[in-house]
């Protein structure tokens, strides 16, 4: 293969890659994320307000809000609707508590055909497991650092 053929082949390949690579608008993606995240947060605020109007204290209302948002996320994941919302809304759907619930429920739905133990039981924390592990580990390390700091008089 000559140098000219290689250059032509590379140019054709680069043109092909340019054609098939999806283009994204940063501003549109940010607007979608803001909209979806805002809707989720507004829904949470409505739940908090309704729970507060029913006579629940702030902490109990917050617990109910979290439980209801997680339930909605899991139900939407089970109905295969949340992935579409997350695809359209990006980080706006994946960052709040609903995104975490989706990351736990999605493997359970995907691997349910493999059975309760080897499917759902083994795979349910495939995505969320590392988040939980490193979250607990980091809080333990920071707590240990804080405790040592208290002992030596830094804090």
GROMACS .gro file of C-alpha atoms in nm, residues 16 18 26 29 32 35 50 62-63 65 67 72 75 83 86 92 99 112-113 116 129 134 143 148 152:
model
   25
   16UNK     CA    1  -1.686   0.824   0.810
   18UNK     CA    2  -1.734   1.239   1.153
   26UNK     CA    3  -2.388   2.139   2.554
   29UNK     CA    4  -2.809   1.904   2.740
   32UNK     CA    5  -3.267   1.924   2.969
   35UNK     CA    6  -3.554   2.074   3.356
   50UNK     CA    7  -4.827   1.764   5.153
   62UNK     CA    8  -3.835   1.415   5.462
   63UNK     CA    9  -3.831   1.039   5.517
   65UNK     CA   10  -4.041   1.221   5.056
   67UNK     CA   11  -3.935   0.682   5.022
   72UNK     CA   12  -4.154   0.621   4.193
   75UNK     CA   13  -4.167   0.163   3.952
   83UNK     CA   14  -3.415   0.485   3.128
   86UNK     CA   15  -3.251   0.949   3.206
   92UNK     CA   16  -3.077   1.578   3.588
   99UNK     CA   17  -3.104   0.804   3.995
  112UNK     CA   18  -3.448  -1.140   3.706
  113UNK     CA   19  -3.464  -1.420   3.450
  116UNK     CA   20  -3.391  -1.479   4.276
  129UNK     CA   21  -2.229  -0.143   4.516
  134UNK     CA   22  -1.657   0.389   4.862
  143UNK     CA   23  -1.434   1.008   6.069
  148UNK     CA   24  -0.747   1.185   6.551
  152UNK     CA   25  -0.443   1.606   6.913
   0.00000   0.00000   0.00000
